[in-house]
Amino acid sequence: MRTLKAFFDFYLDASIHVAFSVLAMAGVTFHLLGSFSDLNLLGFIFFSVIVCYNFIKYGVEAYKYIIVSNAYHKVIQIFSFISFVFALYFLIQLKQEIWIATFILGILSALYAVPLLPRAKNLRNLAGLKVYIVAFVWAGFTVLLPVIDTESPLNWDFWVSFLQRFLLVLVLIIPFEIRDMQWDDKGLRTLPQVLGVPNTQKLGVGLTVLFFLLTFLKDEVHLLEVEFRLVLCVALIWVLLAKRKLYTKYFVPFWVEAIPIFWFCLFWGVENYF
């Protein structure tokens, strides 16, 4: 049992679970585009998320952003280096336009953890900015990159989808913000610090409703998409209102981050079995 728990903790701590979550969002985009998933792009997204998240979580605490002293963190670091090699391999297989988009999103991700100037703050520590940077980068990786990969037009539906994904990630971040409020520096001015927990929950519910309603602004709307977005919204609202569960060890890092995975499974299940 201890061995199983150790593997599960590593699965979460090494950002494998969050990588599957981001991968699932990209998979949903391919489904909505009516296109086959590009395994090279999905492989790149999966491994690059592992590298990016582990660097943000552990690299900022390391000496020169590289040297870690904790043995457990060294294992995660080695795993991250291996993931970096795989990410590069898959990136090489992709078209140049994706390289350019990835470079821009990568710069934002790097500045999130590393300050541009030696005495400056990184984007993560700028008051109130953290959640919007994360949401924008996630939307870029899971909407923009698949659209570029399939050579779909950057039309009205694309921008609606991008905004929806941005809002979805904001809502998914809120449980983390509430859980971490007791440890976060007051200067971060996170949503729960500024609005209070009850108002932050209400904001999350409002953003979830907006996320759903934006679907009807698209030029092309399919019934299946509406139904699955409704199921997703019910799950999000339930999570936002489950205040006590937010403080348990695995609820937020596993179950909340699993929501996009379940969402993708709805599309995959209907496509393959119905």
Coordinates of C-alpha atoms in Angstrom, one line a residue, residues 101-114 123-124 133-134 136-137:
A101 CA 3.5 30.1 -31.1
T102 CA 5.2 27.8 -28.6
F103 CA 8.1 30.2 -28.4
I104 CA 5.8 33.1 -27.4
L105 CA 3.9 30.9 -24.9
G106 CA 7.2 29.6 -23.6
I107 CA 8.5 33.1 -22.9
L108 CA 5.3 33.8 -20.9
S109 CA 5.8 30.6 -19.0
A110 CA 9.5 31.3 -18.3
L111 CA 8.7 34.9 -17.1
Y112 CA 6.1 33.4 -14.8
A113 CA 8.8 31.7 -12.8
V114 CA 12.0 33.7 -13.6
L123 CA 5.0 37.3 -13.2
R124 CA 3.9 34.8 -10.6
I133 CA -1.1 34.2 -17.1
V134 CA -1.7 30.5 -16.4
F136 CA -3.8 32.4 -21.2
V137 CA -0.9 29.9 -21.6

